[in-house]
């Protein structure tokens, strides 16, 4: 993709990759149109920032494909007043999309260099409603619970019960669940103490590494 006009690349991305695949939520579409994704990728990849794929962000990690960010965000059914927990800050792009939509975002990252870079980037872009914490997000972040929604942007072997426990009544957990190579995007909704689990679509994420994710040695390089 030629990046001579990054804004028109971004609008084209929303039309051809996001709306064309059925994403309709106005808040999600507006956020994707607004957040400058090219600022979240390494300079070597800025020409590909609006391409239809995940991109490397260093340290073996990735910024997710735009469509995957869109569907995960749409699936949370956000209205704007929510407090959302993200597990896997990475570049900070998904956190910025959420920050455009909801009142407050708590985001957890286990790799210090990524957490620091994302915090700096989000500060420079003026996102005052995002807090980033370093730590094992497979355990959630009980200090700020309960959350209206939790999104995990790394693949887990199973649904960590501790994350479900940190949802508010009516809360939604969106998480890729499967093996290290392929997962199913899964939504757990909790209402009146009842849990409903829905399998949404296939996806591929880097592994969630931690107490309620994969062990370091279980995952491929
Ligand atoms: N949401 C990110 C973005 O918008 O750029 C993309 C996230 S990337 C696909 C997955 C991230 O999850 C990586 O940065 C990885 O270090 C992080 N991660 C993996 N296991 C984690 C854990 N237990 N706690 C917090 N972060 C974790």
Short mmCIF file of C-alpha atoms and ligand atoms in Angstrom, two decimals:
data_model
loop_
_atom_site.label_atom_id
_atom_site.label_comp_id
_atom_site.label_asym_id
_atom_site.label_seq_id
_atom_site.Cartn_x
_atom_site.Cartn_y
_atom_site.Cartn_z
CA UNK A 1 0.00 0.00 0.00
CA UNK A 2 1.30 3.47 -0.89
CA UNK A 3 1.14 5.68 2.18
CA UNK A 4 1.27 9.08 0.49
CA UNK A 5 -2.02 9.95 2.10
CA UNK A 6 -2.34 8.08 5.37
CA UNK A 7 -5.75 9.46 6.18
CA UNK A 8 -7.24 8.27 2.90
CA UNK A 9 -5.52 4.89 3.41
CA UNK A 10 -7.25 4.72 6.78
CA UNK A 11 -10.68 5.59 5.41
CA UNK A 12 -10.19 3.04 2.64
CA UNK A 13 -9.21 0.43 5.25
CA UNK A 14 -12.50 1.05 7.07
CA UNK A 15 -14.54 0.74 3.86
CA UNK A 16 -12.85 -2.26 2.28
CA UNK A 17 -11.70 -4.33 5.28
CA UNK A 18 -14.13 -3.44 8.06
CA UNK A 19 -17.51 -2.34 6.69
CA UNK A 20 -17.22 -4.77 3.78
CA UNK A 21 -16.94 -7.63 6.29
CA UNK A 22 -20.11 -6.62 8.10
CA UNK A 23 -18.94 -4.42 10.98
CA UNK A 24 -21.70 -1.85 11.47
CA UNK A 25 -21.27 -0.39 14.97
CA UNK A 26 -20.96 3.38 14.51
CA UNK A 27 -18.70 3.88 17.53
CA UNK A 28 -16.28 1.21 16.28
CA UNK A 29 -16.21 2.59 12.73
CA UNK A 30 -15.65 6.17 13.94
CA UNK A 31 -12.80 5.08 16.25
CA UNK A 32 -11.09 3.15 13.44
CA UNK A 33 -11.38 6.18 11.16
CA UNK A 34 -9.81 8.41 13.79
CA UNK A 35 -6.92 6.50 15.42
CA UNK A 36 -3.66 6.92 13.43
CA UNK A 37 -2.64 3.25 13.18
CA UNK A 38 0.62 4.20 11.41
CA UNK A 39 1.85 5.74 14.69
CA UNK A 40 1.51 2.33 16.38
CA UNK A 41 3.71 0.34 13.99
CA UNK A 42 7.51 0.46 13.72
CA UNK A 43 8.73 3.04 11.14
CA UNK A 44 9.82 0.26 8.74
CA UNK A 45 6.19 -0.87 8.52
CA UNK A 46 4.41 2.48 8.29
CA UNK A 47 3.76 1.91 4.56
CA UNK A 48 1.84 -1.25 5.53
CA UNK A 49 0.05 0.22 8.55
CA UNK A 50 -3.38 0.05 6.86
CA UNK A 51 -2.87 -3.34 5.23
CA UNK A 52 -5.26 -6.22 5.93
CA UNK A 53 -2.95 -8.14 8.27
CA UNK A 54 -1.21 -8.12 11.64
CA UNK A 55 2.29 -6.56 11.68
CA UNK A 56 5.37 -7.18 13.83
CA UNK A 57 5.98 -4.68 16.64
CA UNK A 58 9.23 -6.22 17.90
CA UNK A 59 10.06 -8.65 20.72
CA UNK A 60 8.16 -11.40 18.87
CA UNK A 61 4.81 -9.61 19.25
CA UNK A 62 2.28 -8.18 16.79
CA UNK A 63 -0.30 -5.44 16.32
CA UNK A 64 -3.52 -7.26 15.40
CA UNK A 65 -5.15 -7.15 11.95
CA UNK A 66 -7.54 -4.13 11.77
CA UNK A 67 -10.57 -6.39 11.18
CA UNK A 68 -9.75 -8.43 14.29
CA UNK A 69 -9.55 -5.23 16.38
CA UNK A 70 -12.91 -4.19 14.89
CA UNK A 71 -14.75 -7.44 15.55
CA UNK A 72 -13.38 -7.79 19.07
CA UNK A 73 -14.47 -4.24 19.84
CA UNK A 74 -17.90 -4.61 18.22
CA UNK A 75 -18.48 -7.86 20.08
CA UNK A 76 -18.08 -6.03 23.41
CA UNK A 77 -21.33 -4.11 22.65
CA UNK A 78 -19.98 -0.87 24.10
CA UNK A 79 -22.10 2.26 24.56
CA UNK A 80 -19.53 4.72 25.94
CA UNK A 81 -19.91 4.75 29.72
CA UNK A 82 -17.88 1.59 30.35
CA UNK A 83 -14.66 0.68 32.14
CA UNK A 84 -12.80 -1.89 30.02
CA UNK A 85 -9.83 -4.12 30.82
CA UNK A 86 -7.51 -5.08 27.94
CA UNK A 87 -5.02 -7.91 28.43
CA UNK A 88 -2.07 -7.52 26.03
CA UNK A 89 -1.33 -3.83 25.43
CA UNK A 90 1.22 -4.53 22.67
CA UNK A 91 1.49 -1.36 20.59
CA UNK A 92 -1.42 0.35 22.40
CA UNK A 93 -3.59 0.47 19.24
CA UNK A 94 -6.53 -1.53 20.62
CA UNK A 95 -6.32 0.53 23.82
CA UNK A 96 -6.58 3.73 21.75
CA UNK A 97 -9.61 2.39 19.86
CA UNK A 98 -11.25 1.57 23.20
CA UNK A 99 -10.27 4.95 24.65
CA UNK A 100 -12.13 6.65 21.78
CA UNK A 101 -15.29 4.79 22.75
CA UNK A 102 -15.44 4.26 26.53
CA UNK A 103 -14.84 6.26 29.70
CA UNK A 104 -11.83 4.35 30.97
CA UNK A 105 -9.39 1.69 29.79
CA UNK A 106 -7.08 -0.40 31.97
CA UNK A 107 -4.50 -2.27 29.88
CA UNK A 108 -2.01 -4.91 31.02
CA UNK A 109 1.24 -5.92 29.28
CA UNK A 110 3.85 -8.43 30.44
CA UNK A 111 6.76 -7.09 28.33
CA UNK A 112 8.22 -3.95 29.95
CA UNK A 113 9.59 -2.42 26.70
CA UNK A 114 6.19 -2.71 25.00
CA UNK A 115 4.30 -1.34 28.02
CA UNK A 116 6.65 1.66 28.23
CA UNK A 117 6.51 2.41 24.49
CA UNK A 118 2.71 2.10 24.38
CA UNK A 119 2.27 4.35 27.43
CA UNK A 120 4.51 7.00 25.86
CA UNK A 121 2.70 6.78 22.51
CA UNK A 122 -0.75 7.07 24.09
CA UNK A 123 0.42 10.00 26.22
CA UNK A 124 1.76 11.80 23.15
CA UNK A 125 -1.55 11.23 21.35
CA UNK A 126 -3.40 12.73 24.33
CA UNK A 127 -5.25 9.67 25.62
CA UNK A 128 -5.74 10.56 29.29
CA UNK A 129 -8.29 7.80 29.94
CA UNK A 130 -5.92 4.83 29.53
CA UNK A 131 -3.82 3.36 32.35
CA UNK A 132 -1.19 0.77 31.47
CA UNK A 133 0.14 -1.69 34.04
CA UNK A 134 3.00 -4.15 33.76
CA UNK A 135 2.12 -7.66 34.83
CA UNK A 136 0.52 -11.01 34.11
CA UNK A 137 -2.85 -10.14 32.62
CA UNK A 138 -4.00 -13.77 32.69
CA UNK A 139 -4.76 -13.00 36.34
CA UNK A 140 -6.67 -9.83 35.40
CA UNK A 141 -6.32 -6.71 37.50
CA UNK A 142 -8.45 -7.07 40.60
CA UNK A 143 -7.53 -3.64 41.97
CA UNK A 144 -9.75 -1.92 39.35
CA UNK A 145 -12.46 -4.61 39.01
CA UNK A 146 -15.31 -5.00 38.22
CA UNK A 147 -15.12 -4.32 34.48
CA UNK A 148 -18.01 -3.87 32.05
CA UNK A 149 -15.92 -5.68 29.44
CA UNK A 150 -12.58 -7.49 29.25
CA UNK A 151 -10.75 -8.14 25.99
CA UNK A 152 -7.79 -10.50 25.79
CA UNK A 153 -5.63 -9.88 22.72
CA UNK A 154 -3.55 -13.07 23.04
CA UNK A 155 -4.56 -16.71 22.66
CA UNK A 156 -5.37 -18.69 25.81
CA UNK A 157 -5.54 -22.49 26.26
CA UNK A 158 -8.81 -22.04 28.17
CA UNK A 159 -11.00 -19.32 29.67
CA UNK A 160 -9.36 -18.03 32.86
CA UNK A 161 -12.09 -18.11 35.53
CA UNK A 162 -10.36 -15.26 37.35
CA UNK A 163 -11.15 -12.95 34.41
CA UNK A 164 -14.82 -13.95 34.41
CA UNK A 165 -14.89 -13.22 38.15
CA UNK A 166 -13.71 -9.65 37.46
CA UNK A 167 -16.71 -8.86 35.23
CA UNK A 168 -19.55 -6.65 36.45
CA UNK A 169 -23.10 -8.01 36.19
CA UNK A 170 -23.91 -7.95 32.47
CA UNK A 171 -20.18 -7.86 31.65
CA UNK A 172 -18.58 -9.44 28.57
CA UNK A 173 -15.23 -11.23 28.22
CA UNK A 174 -13.84 -11.55 24.68
CA UNK A 175 -10.97 -14.00 24.40
CA UNK A 176 -9.30 -16.19 21.74
CA UNK A 177 -9.28 -19.78 23.05
CA UNK A 178 -7.48 -22.71 21.47
CA UNK A 179 -4.03 -24.14 20.86
CA UNK A 180 -0.87 -22.12 20.22
CA UNK A 181 -1.49 -21.95 16.47
CA UNK A 182 -5.24 -21.40 16.09
CA UNK A 183 -8.01 -20.21 18.36
CA UNK A 184 -11.74 -19.45 18.41
CA UNK A 185 -12.84 -15.97 19.35
CA UNK A 186 -15.09 -16.58 22.36
CA UNK A 187 -17.48 -14.34 24.28
CA UNK A 188 -18.51 -15.03 27.86
CA UNK A 189 -21.42 -12.96 29.23
CA UNK A 190 -22.29 -12.96 32.93
CA UNK A 191 -25.76 -11.95 34.05
CA UNK A 192 -27.43 -12.63 37.41
CA UNK A 193 -24.67 -15.11 38.21
CA UNK A 194 -25.27 -17.11 35.00
CA UNK A 195 -22.49 -17.53 32.41
CA UNK A 196 -23.26 -17.74 28.71
CA UNK A 197 -20.42 -18.78 26.37
CA UNK A 198 -20.56 -18.14 22.60
CA UNK A 199 -18.01 -19.25 19.99
CA UNK A 200 -17.71 -16.50 17.38
CA UNK A 201 -15.06 -17.13 14.72
CA UNK A 202 -11.63 -18.56 14.08
CA UNK A 203 -8.55 -16.42 14.73
CA UNK A 204 -4.79 -16.62 15.23
CA UNK A 205 -3.07 -14.75 18.07
CA UNK A 206 0.29 -14.85 19.77
CA UNK A 207 0.06 -16.82 23.03
CA UNK A 208 -1.18 -15.51 26.36
CA UNK A 209 1.76 -16.34 28.61
CA UNK A 210 1.14 -16.48 32.33
CA UNK A 211 -0.36 -18.23 35.32
CA UNK A 212 -3.72 -18.82 33.58
CA UNK A 213 -2.29 -18.90 30.05
CA UNK A 214 0.59 -20.84 28.52
CA UNK A 215 3.86 -21.52 30.31
CA UNK A 216 6.94 -19.96 28.66
CA UNK A 217 8.23 -23.39 27.59
CA UNK A 218 4.90 -24.57 26.13
CA UNK A 219 4.83 -21.93 23.40
CA UNK A 220 6.57 -21.84 20.01
CA UNK A 221 9.24 -19.17 19.39
N1 LIG B 1 -3.60 -5.27 21.58
C1 LIG B 1 -2.31 -5.14 20.96
C2 LIG B 1 -2.24 -3.97 20.02
O1 LIG B 1 -3.25 -3.30 19.81
O2 LIG B 1 -1.13 -3.73 19.50
C3 LIG B 1 -1.84 -6.39 20.29
C4 LIG B 1 -1.49 -7.40 21.26
S1 LIG B 1 -0.40 -8.68 20.74
C5 LIG B 1 -1.35 -9.56 19.59
C6 LIG B 1 -0.47 -9.64 22.26
C7 LIG B 1 0.19 -8.98 23.43
O3 LIG B 1 -0.13 -9.72 24.61
C8 LIG B 1 1.71 -8.94 23.36
O4 LIG B 1 2.17 -7.64 23.50
C9 LIG B 1 2.15 -9.83 24.52
O5 LIG B 1 3.36 -9.42 25.11
C10 LIG B 1 0.98 -9.67 25.45
N2 LIG B 1 0.81 -10.71 26.47
C11 LIG B 1 0.94 -12.06 26.33
N3 LIG B 1 0.68 -12.67 27.51
C12 LIG B 1 0.35 -11.68 28.39
C13 LIG B 1 -0.02 -11.67 29.76
N4 LIG B 1 -0.15 -12.79 30.49
N5 LIG B 1 -0.28 -10.48 30.34
C14 LIG B 1 -0.18 -9.32 29.63
N6 LIG B 1 0.18 -9.27 28.35
C15 LIG B 1 0.43 -10.43 27.73
#
